[in-house]
Amino acid sequence: YNIIIAENEEEEVVYAAEELQHFLYEATGVEIEIVTNYSGDTVYDSENEYFILGSLADEKGYAGLTTDTGYKMVKDGKTFYLYGKTPLATLNAVYAFMNTALGLEFFTSTDYKLNSKAELIVGMEWTDVTYNPDIDYNWSCDGSLLQGEKKQNVINSARMGFVYKDVVSDVS
């Protein structure tokens, strides 16, 4: 697998790619490269193994997304598309994917549970998910905890307050 993001992607999507890379490695021991040298002429074959995030994944369409923090998780062949209408929604999609595929669950921004024996996901049964939260922008903190520490605030907010649906029951 490779994680594919646009060259000039938003900070939250870059962070989502880094989180996906980190937790996939921790769960499986497989090092996955983040590829950012996308050009508009590049075509990704769905039979190859990619995680395509953010603005590159939106080719799958926003149909059904009605909230800013809602997201889609779509599998086409061996490729996973994780995205939403906003960069924070893409981060939500990545956390929801890792919750489903790896059993990742946060108790604090640094304490979590992870299935360390997770198989990498090529053959897993999958049902595509479109999720719109009832309350948009349901974050755990508003950034006032660590003034001047934007990245740490994003980490704390995203890990503790990502909007998700219990998608395990949606996966066959």
Coordinates of N, CA and C in Angstrom, one line a residue:
Y1 N 0.8 -1.2 0.0 CA 0.0 0.0 0.0 C 0.9 1.3 0.0
N2 N 0.3 2.3 -0.6 CA 0.8 3.7 -0.5 C -0.3 4.6 0.0
I3 N 0.0 5.6 0.7 CA -1.0 6.7 1.0 C -0.8 7.8 0.1
I4 N -1.8 8.2 -0.7 CA -1.7 9.2 -1.7 C -2.4 10.5 -1.3
I5 N -1.7 11.6 -1.3 CA -2.4 12.9 -1.0 C -1.8 13.9 -2.0
A6 N -2.6 14.9 -2.2 CA -2.2 16.0 -3.2 C -0.9 16.7 -2.7
E7 N -0.2 17.2 -3.6 CA 1.1 17.9 -3.2 C 0.9 19.1 -2.3
N8 N -0.1 19.9 -2.5 CA -0.3 21.1 -1.6 C -1.6 20.9 -0.8
E9 N -1.7 19.7 -0.2 CA -2.9 19.3 0.6 C -2.9 20.1 1.9
E10 N -4.1 20.3 2.4 CA -4.3 21.0 3.7 C -3.6 20.3 4.8
E11 N -3.2 21.1 5.9 CA -2.5 20.6 7.0 C -3.2 19.4 7.7
E12 N -4.5 19.4 7.8 CA -5.3 18.4 8.5 C -5.2 17.1 7.7
V13 N -5.2 17.2 6.4 CA -5.1 16.0 5.5 C -3.7 15.4 5.6
V14 N -2.7 16.2 5.6 CA -1.3 15.7 5.8 C -1.2 15.0 7.1
Y15 N -1.8 15.6 8.1 CA -1.8 15.0 9.5 C -2.5 13.6 9.4
A16 N -3.6 13.6 8.7 CA -4.4 12.4 8.6 C -3.6 11.3 8.0
A17 N -2.8 11.6 6.9 CA -1.9 10.7 6.3 C -0.9 10.2 7.2
E18 N -0.3 11.1 8.0 CA 0.7 10.7 9.0 C 0.2 9.8 10.1
E19 N -1.0 10.1 10.5 CA -1.7 9.2 11.5 C -2.0 7.8 11.0
L20 N -2.5 7.8 9.7 CA -2.7 6.5 9.1 C -1.4 5.7 9.0
Q21 N -0.4 6.3 8.5 CA 0.9 5.7 8.4 C 1.4 5.1 9.7
H22 N 1.3 6.0 10.7 CA 1.8 5.6 12.1 C 1.1 4.4 12.6
F23 N -0.3 4.5 12.6 CA -1.0 3.4 13.3 C -1.1 2.1 12.4
L24 N -1.0 2.2 11.1 CA -0.9 1.0 10.3 C 0.5 0.3 10.6
Y25 N 1.5 1.1 10.8 CA 2.8 0.5 11.1 C 2.8 -0.1 12.5
E26 N 2.2 0.6 13.5 CA 2.1 0.0 14.8 C 1.3 -1.2 14.9
A27 N 0.2 -1.3 14.1 CA -0.7 -2.5 14.1 C -0.1 -3.7 13.4
T28 N 0.6 -3.4 12.3 CA 1.0 -4.5 11.3 C 2.5 -4.6 11.2
G29 N 3.3 -3.6 11.5 CA 4.7 -3.7 11.3 C 5.1 -3.4 9.8
V30 N 4.1 -3.0 9.0 CA 4.3 -2.7 7.6 C 4.5 -1.2 7.5
E31 N 5.6 -0.8 6.8 CA 5.9 0.6 6.6 C 5.2 1.0 5.3
I32 N 4.4 2.0 5.3 CA 3.7 2.5 4.2 C 4.1 3.9 3.9
E33 N 4.4 4.1 2.6 CA 4.9 5.5 2.2 C 3.8 6.4 1.9
I34 N 4.0 7.7 2.3 CA 3.1 8.7 1.9 C 3.6 9.4 0.6
V35 N 2.8 9.3 -0.4 CA 3.2 9.9 -1.7 C 2.5 11.2 -2.0
T36 N 3.3 12.3 -2.2 CA 2.7 13.6 -2.4 C 3.0 14.2 -3.7
N37 N 3.6 13.4 -4.6 CA 4.0 14.0 -5.9 C 3.0 13.7 -7.0
Y38 N 1.7 13.9 -6.6 CA 0.6 13.7 -7.5 C 0.6 14.7 -8.6
S39 N 0.4 14.3 -9.8 CA 0.2 15.2 -10.9 C -1.2 14.9 -11.5
G40 N -1.8 15.9 -12.1 CA -3.1 15.7 -12.6 C -3.2 14.6 -13.7
D41 N -2.1 14.2 -14.2 CA -2.0 13.2 -15.3 C -1.9 11.8 -14.7
T42 N -1.6 11.7 -13.4 CA -1.5 10.4 -12.8 C -2.8 9.7 -12.6
V43 N -2.9 8.5 -13.0 CA -4.1 7.7 -12.9 C -3.8 6.5 -11.9
Y44 N -4.6 6.4 -10.9 CA -4.4 5.3 -10.0 C -5.4 4.2 -10.3
D45 N -4.9 3.0 -10.5 CA -5.6 1.8 -10.8 C -6.2 1.3 -9.5
S46 N -7.5 1.1 -9.5 CA -8.1 0.6 -8.2 C -7.7 -0.8 -7.9
E47 N -7.1 -1.5 -8.8 CA -6.6 -2.9 -8.5 C -5.2 -2.9 -7.8
N48 N -4.6 -1.7 -7.8 CA -3.4 -1.6 -7.0 C -3.8 -1.2 -5.6
E49 N -2.9 -1.1 -4.6 CA -3.2 -1.0 -3.2 C -2.8 0.5 -2.8
Y50 N -3.9 1.3 -2.6 CA -3.7 2.7 -2.2 C -4.7 3.1 -1.1
F51 N -4.3 4.0 -0.3 CA -5.2 4.8 0.5 C -5.2 6.2 -0.1
I52 N -6.2 6.6 -0.7 CA -6.3 8.0 -1.3 C -7.1 8.9 -0.4
L53 N -6.5 10.0 0.0 CA -7.1 10.8 1.0 C -7.4 12.2 0.5
G54 N -8.4 12.9 1.1 CA -8.6 14.3 0.8 C -9.1 14.6 -0.5
S55 N -8.5 15.7 -1.1 CA -9.0 16.2 -2.4 C -8.8 15.3 -3.5
L56 N -7.9 14.4 -3.4 CA -7.7 13.4 -4.5 C -8.8 12.3 -4.5
A57 N -9.4 12.1 -3.3 CA -10.4 11.0 -3.2 C -11.8 11.6 -3.6
D58 N -11.9 12.9 -3.6 CA -13.3 13.4 -3.9 C -13.8 13.1 -5.2
E59 N -13.0 12.5 -6.1 CA -13.5 12.1 -7.4 C -14.7 11.1 -7.2
K60 N -14.7 10.5 -6.1 CA -15.8 9.5 -5.8 C -17.1 10.2 -5.5
G61 N -17.1 11.5 -5.3 CA -18.3 12.3 -5.2 C -18.7 12.6 -3.8
Y62 N -19.4 13.7 -3.6 CA -19.9 14.1 -2.3 C -21.4 13.7 -2.1
A63 N -22.0 13.0 -3.0 CA -23.4 12.6 -2.8 C -23.6 12.0 -1.5
G64 N -24.6 12.5 -0.8 CA -25.0 12.0 0.5 C -24.3 12.7 1.7
L65 N -23.3 13.6 1.4 CA -22.6 14.3 2.5 C -23.4 15.6 2.7
T66 N -23.9 15.8 3.9 CA -24.7 17.0 4.1 C -24.1 17.9 5.2
T67 N -23.1 17.4 5.9 CA -22.5 18.2 7.0 C -21.0 18.4 6.7
D68 N -20.4 19.4 7.3 CA -19.0 19.7 7.0 C -18.0 18.6 7.6
T69 N -18.4 18.0 8.7 CA -17.6 17.0 9.3 C -18.0 15.6 9.0
G70 N -19.0 15.4 8.1 CA -19.3 14.1 7.6 C -18.3 13.6 6.7
Y71 N -18.2 12.3 6.5 CA -17.2 11.7 5.7 C -17.7 10.5 4.9
K72 N -16.8 10.1 4.0 CA -17.1 8.8 3.2 C -15.9 7.9 3.3
M73 N -16.1 6.7 3.4 CA -15.1 5.6 3.3 C -15.6 4.7 2.2
V74 N -14.8 4.7 1.1 CA -15.2 3.9 -0.1 C -14.1 3.0 -0.5
K75 N -14.4 1.7 -0.8 CA -13.4 0.8 -1.3 C -13.7 0.5 -2.7
D76 N -12.8 0.6 -3.6 CA -12.9 0.3 -5.0 C -11.8 -0.6 -5.4
G77 N -12.1 -1.9 -5.6 CA -11.0 -2.8 -5.8 C -10.2 -3.0 -4.6
K78 N -8.9 -2.7 -4.6 CA -8.0 -2.8 -3.5 C -7.7 -1.4 -2.9
T79 N -8.3 -0.4 -3.5 CA -8.0 1.0 -3.1 C -9.1 1.5 -2.2
F80 N -8.7 2.2 -1.1 CA -9.6 2.8 -0.1 C -9.5 4.3 -0.4
Y81 N -10.7 5.0 -0.5 CA -10.9 6.4 -0.6 C -11.4 6.9 0.7
L82 N -10.7 7.8 1.4 CA -11.1 8.3 2.7 C -11.2 9.8 2.6
Y83 N -12.4 10.4 2.7 CA -12.5 11.9 2.5 C -13.8 12.4 3.0
G84 N -13.9 13.7 3.0 CA -15.1 14.5 3.4 C -15.1 15.8 2.7
K85 N -16.1 16.6 3.0 CA -16.2 17.9 2.4 C -15.2 18.9 2.8
T86 N -14.6 18.7 4.0 CA -13.6 19.6 4.6 C -12.4 18.7 5.0
P87 N -11.2 19.4 5.2 CA -10.0 18.6 5.7 C -10.3 17.9 7.0
L88 N -11.0 18.6 7.9 CA -11.3 17.9 9.2 C -12.2 16.7 9.0
A89 N -13.0 16.7 8.0 CA -13.9 15.6 7.7 C -13.0 14.4 7.2
T90 N -12.0 14.7 6.4 CA -11.1 13.7 5.9 C -10.3 13.1 7.1
L91 N -9.9 13.9 8.1 CA -9.3 13.3 9.3 C -10.3 12.4 10.0
N92 N -11.6 12.8 10.1 CA -12.6 12.0 10.7 C -12.7 10.6 10.0
A93 N -12.6 10.7 8.7 CA -12.7 9.4 7.9 C -11.6 8.5 8.2
V94 N -10.4 9.1 8.3 CA -9.2 8.3 8.6 C -9.3 7.6 10.0
Y95 N -9.7 8.4 11.0 CA -9.9 7.8 12.3 C -11.0 6.7 12.3
A96 N -12.1 7.0 11.6 CA -13.2 6.0 11.6 C -12.7 4.7 10.9
F97 N -11.9 4.9 9.8 CA -11.4 3.7 9.1 C -10.5 2.9 10.1
M98 N -9.6 3.6 10.8 CA -8.7 2.9 11.7 C -9.5 2.3 12.9
N99 N -10.6 2.9 13.3 CA -11.4 2.3 14.3 C -12.0 1.0 13.8
T100 N -12.5 1.0 12.5 CA -13.1 -0.2 11.9 C -12.1 -1.3 11.6
A101 N -11.0 -0.9 10.9 CA -10.0 -1.9 10.4 C -9.0 -2.4 11.5
L102 N -8.6 -1.5 12.4 CA -7.6 -1.8 13.3 C -8.0 -1.8 14.8
G103 N -9.3 -1.5 15.0 CA -9.8 -1.4 16.4 C -9.3 -0.3 17.2
L104 N -8.8 0.8 16.5 CA -8.2 1.9 17.2 C -9.3 2.7 18.0
E105 N -9.1 2.9 19.3 CA -10.0 3.7 20.1 C -9.2 4.5 21.1
F106 N -9.4 5.8 21.1 CA -8.7 6.7 22.1 C -9.5 6.8 23.4
F107 N -8.7 6.9 24.5 CA -9.2 7.2 25.8 C -8.8 8.6 26.2
T108 N -7.6 8.9 25.9 CA -7.1 10.3 25.9 C -6.3 10.5 24.6
S109 N -5.8 11.7 24.4 CA -5.1 11.9 23.2 C -3.8 11.1 23.1
T110 N -3.3 10.5 24.2 CA -2.1 9.7 24.2 C -2.4 8.2 24.6
D111 N -3.5 7.9 25.1 CA -3.9 6.6 25.6 C -4.9 6.0 24.7
Y112 N -4.6 4.8 24.1 CA -5.5 4.2 23.1 C -5.3 2.7 23.1
K113 N -6.3 2.1 22.5 CA -6.3 0.6 22.3 C -6.2 0.4 20.8
L114 N -5.4 -0.6 20.4 CA -5.2 -0.9 19.0 C -5.0 -2.4 18.9
N115 N -5.6 -3.0 17.9 CA -5.4 -4.4 17.6 C -4.1 -4.6 16.9
S116 N -3.1 -5.0 17.7 CA -1.7 -5.1 17.2 C -1.5 -6.3 16.3
K117 N -2.5 -7.1 16.1 CA -2.4 -8.3 15.3 C -3.2 -8.1 14.0
A118 N -3.6 -6.9 13.7 CA -4.5 -6.6 12.6 C -3.8 -7.1 11.3
E119 N -4.6 -7.7 10.5 CA -4.1 -8.1 9.1 C -4.3 -6.9 8.2
L120 N -3.3 -6.7 7.3 CA -3.5 -5.6 6.4 C -4.6 -5.9 5.5
I121 N -5.4 -5.1 5.2 CA -6.8 -5.0 4.9 C -7.2 -5.4 3.5
V122 N -6.3 -5.9 2.7 CA -6.6 -6.1 1.3 C -7.8 -6.9 1.1
G123 N -7.9 -8.0 1.8 CA -9.0 -9.0 1.5 C -10.2 -8.8 2.4
M124 N -10.2 -7.8 3.3 CA -11.3 -7.7 4.3 C -12.6 -7.4 3.6
E125 N -13.6 -7.9 4.1 CA -15.0 -7.6 3.6 C -15.2 -6.1 4.0
W126 N -15.9 -5.4 3.1 CA -16.1 -4.0 3.3 C -17.4 -3.5 2.8
T127 N -18.1 -2.7 3.5 CA -19.2 -2.0 3.1 C -18.9 -0.5 3.1
D128 N -19.1 0.2 2.0 CA -18.9 1.6 2.0 C -19.7 2.4 3.0
V129 N -19.2 3.5 3.5 CA -19.8 4.2 4.6 C -19.9 5.7 4.1
T130 N -21.1 6.3 4.3 CA -21.3 7.7 4.3 C -21.9 8.1 5.6
Y131 N -21.2 9.0 6.3 CA -21.7 9.3 7.6 C -21.8 10.8 7.8
N132 N -22.9 11.3 8.3 CA -23.2 12.7 8.6 C -23.6 12.8 10.1
P133 N -22.8 13.4 10.9 CA -23.1 13.5 12.3 C -24.3 14.3 12.6
D134 N -25.1 14.0 13.6 CA -26.2 14.8 14.0 C -25.8 16.2 14.5
I135 N -24.7 16.3 15.1 CA -24.1 17.6 15.6 C -22.8 17.8 14.8
D136 N -22.8 18.8 13.9 CA -21.6 19.0 13.2 C -20.5 19.7 14.1
Y137 N -19.3 19.5 13.8 CA -18.2 20.1 14.6 C -18.2 19.7 16.0
N138 N -18.4 18.4 16.3 CA -18.4 17.9 17.7 C -17.0 17.6 18.1
W139 N -16.3 18.6 18.5 CA -14.9 18.4 18.9 C -14.7 18.5 20.4
S140 N -13.6 17.9 20.9 CA -13.4 17.7 22.3 C -12.9 19.0 23.0
C141 N -12.3 19.8 22.2 CA -11.8 21.1 22.7 C -11.8 22.1 21.6
D142 N -11.8 23.4 22.0 CA -11.9 24.5 21.0 C -10.6 25.1 20.7
G143 N -9.4 24.6 21.2 CA -8.1 25.2 20.9 C -7.6 26.0 22.0
S144 N -8.4 26.3 23.0 CA -8.0 27.2 24.1 C -7.1 26.5 25.1
L145 N -7.0 25.2 25.0 CA -6.2 24.4 26.0 C -4.7 24.8 25.9
L146 N -4.3 24.8 24.7 CA -2.8 25.0 24.4 C -2.7 26.2 23.4
Q147 N -2.8 27.4 23.9 CA -2.8 28.5 23.1 C -1.4 28.6 22.4
G148 N -1.4 28.8 21.1 CA -0.2 28.9 20.3 C 0.3 27.6 19.8
E149 N -0.3 26.5 20.2 CA 0.1 25.2 19.9 C -0.9 24.5 18.9
K150 N -1.0 25.1 17.7 CA -2.1 24.7 16.8 C -2.0 23.2 16.5
K151 N -0.9 22.7 16.1 CA -0.8 21.2 15.8 C -1.2 20.4 16.9
Q152 N -0.8 20.7 18.1 CA -1.1 19.9 19.3 C -2.6 19.9 19.6
N153 N -3.2 21.1 19.4 CA -4.6 21.3 19.5 C -5.4 20.4 18.5
V154 N -4.9 20.4 17.3 CA -5.5 19.6 16.3 C -5.5 18.1 16.6
I155 N -4.3 17.7 17.2 CA -4.1 16.3 17.6 C -5.1 16.0 18.7
N156 N -5.1 16.8 19.7 CA -6.0 16.5 20.9 C -7.5 16.5 20.4
S157 N -7.9 17.5 19.6 CA -9.3 17.6 19.2 C -9.6 16.4 18.3
A158 N -8.8 16.1 17.3 CA -9.1 15.1 16.4 C -9.1 13.7 17.1
R159 N -8.1 13.4 17.9 CA -8.1 12.1 18.5 C -9.2 11.9 19.5
M160 N -9.6 12.9 20.2 CA -10.6 12.7 21.3 C -12.0 13.0 20.8
G161 N -12.1 13.8 19.8 CA -13.4 14.3 19.4 C -13.9 14.0 18.0
F162 N -13.1 13.1 17.3 CA -13.6 12.8 16.0 C -15.0 12.3 16.0
V163 N -15.7 12.7 15.0 CA -17.1 12.3 14.9 C -17.1 11.0 14.1
Y164 N -17.7 10.0 14.7 CA -17.7 8.7 14.1 C -19.0 8.0 14.3
K165 N -19.2 7.0 13.5 CA -20.3 6.1 13.6 C -19.7 4.8 13.9
D166 N -20.4 4.0 14.7 CA -19.9 2.6 15.0 C -20.1 1.8 13.7
V167 N -19.1 1.9 12.9 CA -19.2 1.3 11.5 C -18.9 -0.2 11.5
V168 N -18.4 -0.8 12.7 CA -18.1 -2.2 12.7 C -19.3 -3.0 12.3
S169 N -20.5 -2.6 12.7 CA -21.7 -3.4 12.3 C -22.1 -3.2 10.9
D170 N -21.5 -2.2 10.2 CA -21.7 -2.0 8.8 C -20.8 -2.8 7.9
V171 N -19.8 -3.4 8.5 CA -18.8 -4.2 7.7 C -19.2 -5.6 7.8
S172 N -19.4 -6.2 6.6 CA -19.9 -7.6 6.6 C -18.8 -8.6 7.1

